PDB file of C-alpha atoms and ligand atoms in Angstrom:
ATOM      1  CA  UNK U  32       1.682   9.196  -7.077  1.00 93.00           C
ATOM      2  CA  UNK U  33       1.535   5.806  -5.687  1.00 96.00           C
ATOM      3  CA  UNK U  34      -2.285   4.948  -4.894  1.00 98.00           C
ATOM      4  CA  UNK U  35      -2.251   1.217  -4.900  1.00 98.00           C
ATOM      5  CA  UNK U  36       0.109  -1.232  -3.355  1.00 98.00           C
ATOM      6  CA  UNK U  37      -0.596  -4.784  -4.533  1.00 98.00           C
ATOM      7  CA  UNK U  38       1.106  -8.234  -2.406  1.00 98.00           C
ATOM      8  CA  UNK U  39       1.753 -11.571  -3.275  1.00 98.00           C
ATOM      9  CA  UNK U  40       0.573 -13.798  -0.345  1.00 96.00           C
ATOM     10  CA  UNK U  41       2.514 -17.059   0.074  1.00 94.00           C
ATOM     11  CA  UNK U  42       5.841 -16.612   0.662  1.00 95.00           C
ATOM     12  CA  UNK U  43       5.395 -12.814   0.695  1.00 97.00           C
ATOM     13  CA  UNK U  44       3.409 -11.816   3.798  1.00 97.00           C
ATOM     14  CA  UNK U  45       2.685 -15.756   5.074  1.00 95.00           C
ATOM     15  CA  UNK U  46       4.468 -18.890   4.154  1.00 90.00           C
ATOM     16  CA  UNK U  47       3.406 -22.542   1.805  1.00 86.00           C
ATOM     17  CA  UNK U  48       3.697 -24.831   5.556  1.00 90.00           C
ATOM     18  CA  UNK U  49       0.033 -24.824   5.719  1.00 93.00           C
ATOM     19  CA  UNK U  50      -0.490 -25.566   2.189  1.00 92.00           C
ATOM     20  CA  UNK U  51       2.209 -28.273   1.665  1.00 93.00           C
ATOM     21  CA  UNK U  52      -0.170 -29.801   4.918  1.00 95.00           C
ATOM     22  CA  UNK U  53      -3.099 -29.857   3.215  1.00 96.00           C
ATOM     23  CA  UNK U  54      -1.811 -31.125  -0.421  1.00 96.00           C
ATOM     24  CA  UNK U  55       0.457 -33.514   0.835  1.00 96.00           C
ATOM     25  CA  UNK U  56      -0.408 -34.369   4.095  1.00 97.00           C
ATOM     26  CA  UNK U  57      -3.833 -33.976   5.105  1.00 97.00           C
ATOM     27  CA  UNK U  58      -5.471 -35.070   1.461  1.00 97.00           C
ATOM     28  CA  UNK U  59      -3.922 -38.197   1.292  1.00 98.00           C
ATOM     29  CA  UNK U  60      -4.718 -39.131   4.679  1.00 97.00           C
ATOM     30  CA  UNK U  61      -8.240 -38.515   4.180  1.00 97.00           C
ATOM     31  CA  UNK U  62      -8.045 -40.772   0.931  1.00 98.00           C
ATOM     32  CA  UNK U  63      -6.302 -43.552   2.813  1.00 98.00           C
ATOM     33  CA  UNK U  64      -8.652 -43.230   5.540  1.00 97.00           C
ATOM     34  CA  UNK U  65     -11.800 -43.331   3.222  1.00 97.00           C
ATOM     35  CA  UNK U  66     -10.169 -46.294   0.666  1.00 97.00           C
ATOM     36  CA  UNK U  67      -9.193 -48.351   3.645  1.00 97.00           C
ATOM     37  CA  UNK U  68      -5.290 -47.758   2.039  1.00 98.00           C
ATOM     38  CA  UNK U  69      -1.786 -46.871   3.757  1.00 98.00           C
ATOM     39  CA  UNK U  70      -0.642 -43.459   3.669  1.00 98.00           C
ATOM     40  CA  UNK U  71       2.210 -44.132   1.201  1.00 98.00           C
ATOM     41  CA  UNK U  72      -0.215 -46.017  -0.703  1.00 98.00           C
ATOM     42  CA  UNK U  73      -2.552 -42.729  -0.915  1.00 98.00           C
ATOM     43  CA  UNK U  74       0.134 -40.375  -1.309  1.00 98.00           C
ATOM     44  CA  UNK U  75       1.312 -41.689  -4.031  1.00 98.00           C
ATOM     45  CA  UNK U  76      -2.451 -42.050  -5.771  1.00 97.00           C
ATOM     46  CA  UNK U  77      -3.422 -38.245  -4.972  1.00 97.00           C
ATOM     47  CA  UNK U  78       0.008 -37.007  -5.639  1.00 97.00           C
ATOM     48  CA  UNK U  79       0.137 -38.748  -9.255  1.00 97.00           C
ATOM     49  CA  UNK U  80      -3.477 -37.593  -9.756  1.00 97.00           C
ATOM     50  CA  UNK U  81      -2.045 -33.761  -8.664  1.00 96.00           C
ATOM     51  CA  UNK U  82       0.340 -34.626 -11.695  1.00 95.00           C
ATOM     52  CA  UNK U  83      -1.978 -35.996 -14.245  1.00 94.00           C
ATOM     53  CA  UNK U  84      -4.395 -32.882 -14.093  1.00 93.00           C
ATOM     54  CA  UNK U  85      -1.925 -29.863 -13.934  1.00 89.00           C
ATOM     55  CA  UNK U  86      -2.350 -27.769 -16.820  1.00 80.00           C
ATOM     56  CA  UNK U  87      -5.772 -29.650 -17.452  1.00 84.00           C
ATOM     57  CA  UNK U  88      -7.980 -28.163 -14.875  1.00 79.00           C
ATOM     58  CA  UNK U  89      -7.211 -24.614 -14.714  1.00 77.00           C
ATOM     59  CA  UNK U  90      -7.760 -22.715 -11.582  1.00 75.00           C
ATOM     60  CA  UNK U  91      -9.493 -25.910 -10.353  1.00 86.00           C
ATOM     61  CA  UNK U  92      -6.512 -27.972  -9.938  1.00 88.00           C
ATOM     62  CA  UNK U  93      -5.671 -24.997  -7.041  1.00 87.00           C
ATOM     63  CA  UNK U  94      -8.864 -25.843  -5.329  1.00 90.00           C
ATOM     64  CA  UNK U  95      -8.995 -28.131  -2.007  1.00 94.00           C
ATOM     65  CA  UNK U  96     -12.508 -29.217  -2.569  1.00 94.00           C
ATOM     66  CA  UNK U  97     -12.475 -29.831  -6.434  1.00 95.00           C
ATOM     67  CA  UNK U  98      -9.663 -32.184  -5.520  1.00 96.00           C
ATOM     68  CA  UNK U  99     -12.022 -33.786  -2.729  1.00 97.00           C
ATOM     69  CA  UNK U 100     -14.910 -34.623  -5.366  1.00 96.00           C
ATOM     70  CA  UNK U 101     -12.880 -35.359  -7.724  1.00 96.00           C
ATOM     71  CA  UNK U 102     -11.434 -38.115  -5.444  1.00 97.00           C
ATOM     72  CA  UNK U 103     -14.626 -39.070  -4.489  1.00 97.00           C
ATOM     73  CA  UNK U 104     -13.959 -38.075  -0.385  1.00 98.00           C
ATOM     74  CA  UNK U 105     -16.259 -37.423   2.182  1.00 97.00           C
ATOM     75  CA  UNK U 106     -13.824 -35.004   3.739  1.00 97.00           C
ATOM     76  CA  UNK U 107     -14.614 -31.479   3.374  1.00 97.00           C
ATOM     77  CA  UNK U 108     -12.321 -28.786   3.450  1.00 95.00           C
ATOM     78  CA  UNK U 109     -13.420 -27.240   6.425  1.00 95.00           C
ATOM     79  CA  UNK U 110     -12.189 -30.834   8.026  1.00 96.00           C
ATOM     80  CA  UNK U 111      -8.754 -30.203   6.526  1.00 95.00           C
ATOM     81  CA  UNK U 112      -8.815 -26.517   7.798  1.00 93.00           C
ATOM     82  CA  UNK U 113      -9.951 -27.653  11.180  1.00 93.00           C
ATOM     83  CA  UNK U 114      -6.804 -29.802  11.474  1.00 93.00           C
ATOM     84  CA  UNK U 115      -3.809 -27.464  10.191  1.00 93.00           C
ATOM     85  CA  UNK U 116      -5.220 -23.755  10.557  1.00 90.00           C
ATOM     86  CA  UNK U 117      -2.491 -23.544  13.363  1.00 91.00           C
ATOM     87  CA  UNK U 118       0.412 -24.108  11.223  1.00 91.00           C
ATOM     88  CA  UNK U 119      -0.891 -20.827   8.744  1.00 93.00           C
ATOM     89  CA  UNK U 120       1.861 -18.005   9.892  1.00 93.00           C
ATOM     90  CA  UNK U 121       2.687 -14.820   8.808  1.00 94.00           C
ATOM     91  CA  UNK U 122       5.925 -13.130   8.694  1.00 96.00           C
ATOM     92  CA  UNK U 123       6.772 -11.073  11.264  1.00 95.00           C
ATOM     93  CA  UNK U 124       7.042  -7.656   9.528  1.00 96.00           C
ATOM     94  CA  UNK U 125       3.581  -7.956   8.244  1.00 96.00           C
ATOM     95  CA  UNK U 126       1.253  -7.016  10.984  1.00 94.00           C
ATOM     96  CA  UNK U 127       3.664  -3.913  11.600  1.00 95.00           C
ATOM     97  CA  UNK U 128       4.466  -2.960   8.137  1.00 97.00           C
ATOM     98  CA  UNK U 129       0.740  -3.841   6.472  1.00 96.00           C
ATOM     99  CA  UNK U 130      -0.896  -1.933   9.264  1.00 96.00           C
ATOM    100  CA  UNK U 131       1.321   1.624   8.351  1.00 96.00           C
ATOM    101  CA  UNK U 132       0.679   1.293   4.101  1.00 97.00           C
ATOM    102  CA  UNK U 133      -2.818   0.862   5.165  1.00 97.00           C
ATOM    103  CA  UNK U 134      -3.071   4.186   6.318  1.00 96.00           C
ATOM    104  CA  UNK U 135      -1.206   5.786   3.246  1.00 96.00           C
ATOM    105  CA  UNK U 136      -2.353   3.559   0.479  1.00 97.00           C
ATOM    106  CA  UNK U 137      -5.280   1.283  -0.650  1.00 98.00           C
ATOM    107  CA  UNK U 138      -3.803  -2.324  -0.023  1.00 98.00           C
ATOM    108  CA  UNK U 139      -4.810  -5.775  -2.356  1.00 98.00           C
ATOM    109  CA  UNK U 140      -3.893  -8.993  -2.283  1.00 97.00           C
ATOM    110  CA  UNK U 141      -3.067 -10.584  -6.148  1.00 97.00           C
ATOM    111  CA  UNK U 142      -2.300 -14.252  -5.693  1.00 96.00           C
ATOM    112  CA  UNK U 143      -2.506 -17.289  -7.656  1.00 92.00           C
ATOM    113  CA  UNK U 144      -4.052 -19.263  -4.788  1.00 90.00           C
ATOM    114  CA  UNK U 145      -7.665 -20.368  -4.855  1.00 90.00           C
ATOM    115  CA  UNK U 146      -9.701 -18.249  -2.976  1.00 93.00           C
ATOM    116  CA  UNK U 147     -10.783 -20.361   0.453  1.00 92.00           C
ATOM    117  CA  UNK U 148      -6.708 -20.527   1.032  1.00 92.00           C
ATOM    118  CA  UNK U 149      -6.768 -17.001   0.793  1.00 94.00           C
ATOM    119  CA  UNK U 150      -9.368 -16.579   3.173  1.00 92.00           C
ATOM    120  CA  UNK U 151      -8.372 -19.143   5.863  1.00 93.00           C
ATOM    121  CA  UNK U 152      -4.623 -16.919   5.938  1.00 93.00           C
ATOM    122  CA  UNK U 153      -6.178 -13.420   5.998  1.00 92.00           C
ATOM    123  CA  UNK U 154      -8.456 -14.716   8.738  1.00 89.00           C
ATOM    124  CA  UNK U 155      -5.708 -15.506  10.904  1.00 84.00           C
ATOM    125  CA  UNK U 156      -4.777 -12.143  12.417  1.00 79.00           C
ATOM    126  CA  UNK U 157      -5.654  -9.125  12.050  1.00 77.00           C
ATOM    127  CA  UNK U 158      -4.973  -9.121   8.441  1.00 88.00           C
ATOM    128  CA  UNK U 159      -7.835  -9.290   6.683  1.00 88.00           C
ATOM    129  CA  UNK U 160      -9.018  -5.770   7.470  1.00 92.00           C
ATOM    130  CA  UNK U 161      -6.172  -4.528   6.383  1.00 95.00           C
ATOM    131  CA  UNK U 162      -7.054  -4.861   2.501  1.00 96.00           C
ATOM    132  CA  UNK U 163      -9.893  -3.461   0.464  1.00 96.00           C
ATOM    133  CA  UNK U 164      -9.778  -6.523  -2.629  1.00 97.00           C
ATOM    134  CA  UNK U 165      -8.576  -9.543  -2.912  1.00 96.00           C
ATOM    135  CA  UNK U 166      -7.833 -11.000  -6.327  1.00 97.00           C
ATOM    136  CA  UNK U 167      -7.318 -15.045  -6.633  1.00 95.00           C
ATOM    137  CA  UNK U 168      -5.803 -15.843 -10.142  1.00 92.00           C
ATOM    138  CA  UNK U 169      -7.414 -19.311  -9.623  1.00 87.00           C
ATOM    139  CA  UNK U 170     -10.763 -18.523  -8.506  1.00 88.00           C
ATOM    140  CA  UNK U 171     -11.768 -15.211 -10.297  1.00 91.00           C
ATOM    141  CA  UNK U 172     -10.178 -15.906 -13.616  1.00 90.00           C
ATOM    142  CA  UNK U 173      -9.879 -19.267 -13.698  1.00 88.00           C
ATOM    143  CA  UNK U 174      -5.963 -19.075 -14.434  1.00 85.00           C
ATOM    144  CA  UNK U 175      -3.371 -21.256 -12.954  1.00 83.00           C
ATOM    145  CA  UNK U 176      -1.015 -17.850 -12.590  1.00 89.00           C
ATOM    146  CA  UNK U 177      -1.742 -14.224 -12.072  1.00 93.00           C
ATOM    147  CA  UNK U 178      -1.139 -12.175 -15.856  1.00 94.00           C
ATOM    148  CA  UNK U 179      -1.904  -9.410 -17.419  1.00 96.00           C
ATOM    149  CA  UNK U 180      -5.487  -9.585 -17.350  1.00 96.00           C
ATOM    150  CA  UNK U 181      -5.811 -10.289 -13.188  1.00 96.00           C
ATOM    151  CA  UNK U 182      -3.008  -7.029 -12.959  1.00 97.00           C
ATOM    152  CA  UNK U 183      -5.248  -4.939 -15.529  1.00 97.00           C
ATOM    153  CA  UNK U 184      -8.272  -5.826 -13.485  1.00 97.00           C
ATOM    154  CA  UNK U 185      -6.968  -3.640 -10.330  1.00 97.00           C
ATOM    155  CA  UNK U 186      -6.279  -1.169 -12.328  1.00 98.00           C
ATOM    156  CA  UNK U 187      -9.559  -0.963 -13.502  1.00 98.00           C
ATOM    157  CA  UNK U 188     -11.294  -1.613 -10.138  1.00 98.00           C
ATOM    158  CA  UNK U 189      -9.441   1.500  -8.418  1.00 98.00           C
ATOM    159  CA  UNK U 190      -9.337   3.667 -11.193  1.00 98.00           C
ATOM    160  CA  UNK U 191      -5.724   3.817 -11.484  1.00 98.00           C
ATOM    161  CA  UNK U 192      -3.220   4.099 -13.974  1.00 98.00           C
ATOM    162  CA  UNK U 193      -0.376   1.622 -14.212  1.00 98.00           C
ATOM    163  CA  UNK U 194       2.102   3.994 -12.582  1.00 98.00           C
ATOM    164  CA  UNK U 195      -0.292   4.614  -9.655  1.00 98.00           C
ATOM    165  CA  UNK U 196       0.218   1.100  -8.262  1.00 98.00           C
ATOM    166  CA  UNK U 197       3.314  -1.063  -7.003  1.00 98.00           C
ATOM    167  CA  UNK U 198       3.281  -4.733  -6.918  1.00 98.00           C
ATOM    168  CA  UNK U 199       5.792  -6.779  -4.409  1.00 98.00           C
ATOM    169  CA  UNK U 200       6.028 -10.762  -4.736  1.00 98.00           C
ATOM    170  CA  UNK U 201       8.735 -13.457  -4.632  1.00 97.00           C
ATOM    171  CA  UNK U 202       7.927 -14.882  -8.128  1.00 97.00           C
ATOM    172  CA  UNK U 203      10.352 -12.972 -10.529  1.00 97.00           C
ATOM    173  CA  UNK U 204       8.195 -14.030 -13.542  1.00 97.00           C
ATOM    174  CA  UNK U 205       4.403 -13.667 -11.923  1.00 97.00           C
ATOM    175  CA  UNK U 206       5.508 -10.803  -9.194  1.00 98.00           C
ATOM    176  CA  UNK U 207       7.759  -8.746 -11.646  1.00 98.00           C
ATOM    177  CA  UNK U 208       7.882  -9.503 -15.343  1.00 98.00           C
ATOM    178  CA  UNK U 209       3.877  -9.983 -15.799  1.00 98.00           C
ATOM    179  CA  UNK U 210       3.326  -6.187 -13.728  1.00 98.00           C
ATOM    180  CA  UNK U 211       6.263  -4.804 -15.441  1.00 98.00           C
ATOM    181  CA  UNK U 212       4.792  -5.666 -18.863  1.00 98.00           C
ATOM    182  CA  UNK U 213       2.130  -3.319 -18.627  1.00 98.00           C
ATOM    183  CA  UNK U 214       4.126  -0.475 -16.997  1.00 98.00           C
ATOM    184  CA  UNK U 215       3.454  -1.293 -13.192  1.00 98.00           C
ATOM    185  CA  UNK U 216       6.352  -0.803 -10.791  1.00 98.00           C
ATOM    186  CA  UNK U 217       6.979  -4.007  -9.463  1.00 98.00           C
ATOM    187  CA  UNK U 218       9.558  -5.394  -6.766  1.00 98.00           C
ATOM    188  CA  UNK U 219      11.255  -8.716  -6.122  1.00 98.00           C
ATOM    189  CA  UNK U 220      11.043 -10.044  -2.294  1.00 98.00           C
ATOM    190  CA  UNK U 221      13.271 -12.608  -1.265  1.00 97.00           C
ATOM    191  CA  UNK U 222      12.890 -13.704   2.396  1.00 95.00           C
ATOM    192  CA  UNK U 223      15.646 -16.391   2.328  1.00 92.00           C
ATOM    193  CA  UNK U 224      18.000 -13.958   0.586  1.00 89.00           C
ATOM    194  CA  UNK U 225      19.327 -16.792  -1.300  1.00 92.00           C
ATOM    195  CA  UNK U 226      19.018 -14.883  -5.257  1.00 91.00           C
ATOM    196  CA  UNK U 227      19.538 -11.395  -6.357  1.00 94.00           C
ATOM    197  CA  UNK U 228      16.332  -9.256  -4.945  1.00 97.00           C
ATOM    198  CA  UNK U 229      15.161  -5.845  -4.462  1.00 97.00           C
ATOM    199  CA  UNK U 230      14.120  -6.345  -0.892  1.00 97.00           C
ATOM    200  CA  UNK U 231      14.933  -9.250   1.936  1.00 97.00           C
ATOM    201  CA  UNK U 232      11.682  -8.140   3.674  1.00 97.00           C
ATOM    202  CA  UNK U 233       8.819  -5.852   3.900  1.00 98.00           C
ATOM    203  CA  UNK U 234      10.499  -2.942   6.568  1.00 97.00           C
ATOM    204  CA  UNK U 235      13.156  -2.626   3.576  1.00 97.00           C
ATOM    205  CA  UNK U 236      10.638  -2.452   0.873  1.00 97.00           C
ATOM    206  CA  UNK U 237       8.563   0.071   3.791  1.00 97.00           C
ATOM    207  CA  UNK U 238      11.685   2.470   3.945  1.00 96.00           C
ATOM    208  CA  UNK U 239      12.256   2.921   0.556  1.00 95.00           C
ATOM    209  CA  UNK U 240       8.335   3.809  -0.237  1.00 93.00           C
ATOM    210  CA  UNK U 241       8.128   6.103   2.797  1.00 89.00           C
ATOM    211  CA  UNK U 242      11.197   6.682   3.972  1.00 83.00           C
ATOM    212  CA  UNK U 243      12.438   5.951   7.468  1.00 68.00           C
TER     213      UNK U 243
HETATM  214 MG1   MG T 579       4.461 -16.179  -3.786  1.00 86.78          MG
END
């Protein structure tokens, strides 16, 4: 019996606009603003920077404000919050279908975002009530990706055995193959239905847990 229903978050239940802002937009205008540069002159310093550290700073490199220290900006991240938080969206089906598991099953968020991105989403709506734990590969584990240890972790938290709990993502390697490796049940989403996937959006993946 299924107990535990895990999600991905971006481009599962909400989608990357407000992040792209805030890496590629909203950071390097901060940095041109506080080194007295042009925009294309600061995007191409922070973005190069982005470049240079990935795969040296762990579950840093996903974090806002590391990124702000590290490039020596007064900016906070609450300032680059304040300017985007209206672009963070969910997909429609969420509310609707997120609201019904809840009732049914105990509902967690496993994502490889760091932890304040997390929060700013789930605080937009009524979504954040909705689940009981939320796991950030970056922040609680210091990984860049969700593996076996951040999926073994739930399992541990609730209990559970692998076949108690389902997993649903758009990453075919860090939604399905990592789950699937230690026997949980885990299902492709593809929203832009442009690659072979078990579900186009969550009232499909809804109907075949519960039936219509
Ligand atoms: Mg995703």
């Amino acid at each position: 019996m299924i107990k535990v229903i895990s999600f991905d978050l971006d481009d599962t239940l909400s989608d990357s606009q407000f992040d792209e802002l805030i890496w590629r937009t909203e950071i390097p205008k901060a940095f041109a603003k506080e080194k007295n540069l042009s925009f294309e002159e600061a995007y191409k310093a922070v973005t190069t920077e982005y470049k240079n550290l990935w795969g040296k700073a762990q579950g840093n490199w996903r974090d806002a404000s590391f990124w702000l220290t590290h490039f020596g900006l007064k900016t906070t991240w609450e300032d680059l919050v304040n300017a985007v938080h209206k672009e963070i969206k969910h997909f429609e089906d969420v509310d609707a279908v997120l609201t019904e598991l809840s009732k049914r099953f105990t509902l967690v968020i496993v994502s490889n975002a760091e932890k304040k991105f997390i929060e700013a989403k789930i605080k937009c709506g009524n979504l954040g009530k909705l689940f009981k734990k939320i796991y950030s590969a970056a922040s609680d584990f210091n990984k860049k990706k969700k593996d076996a240890e951040v999926f073994n972790k739930v399992l541990s938290d609730f209990k559970i055995k692998p076949e108690e709990m389902i997993h649903i993502g758009d990453d075919e390697e860090y939604d399905v193959k990592v789950p699937k490796s230690i026997g949980i049940q885990a299902f492709l989403l593809c929203r832009k239905g442009d690659k072979p996937a078990d579900f186009r959006d969550l009232r499909e993946f809804r109907n075949k847990l519960v039936g219509k």
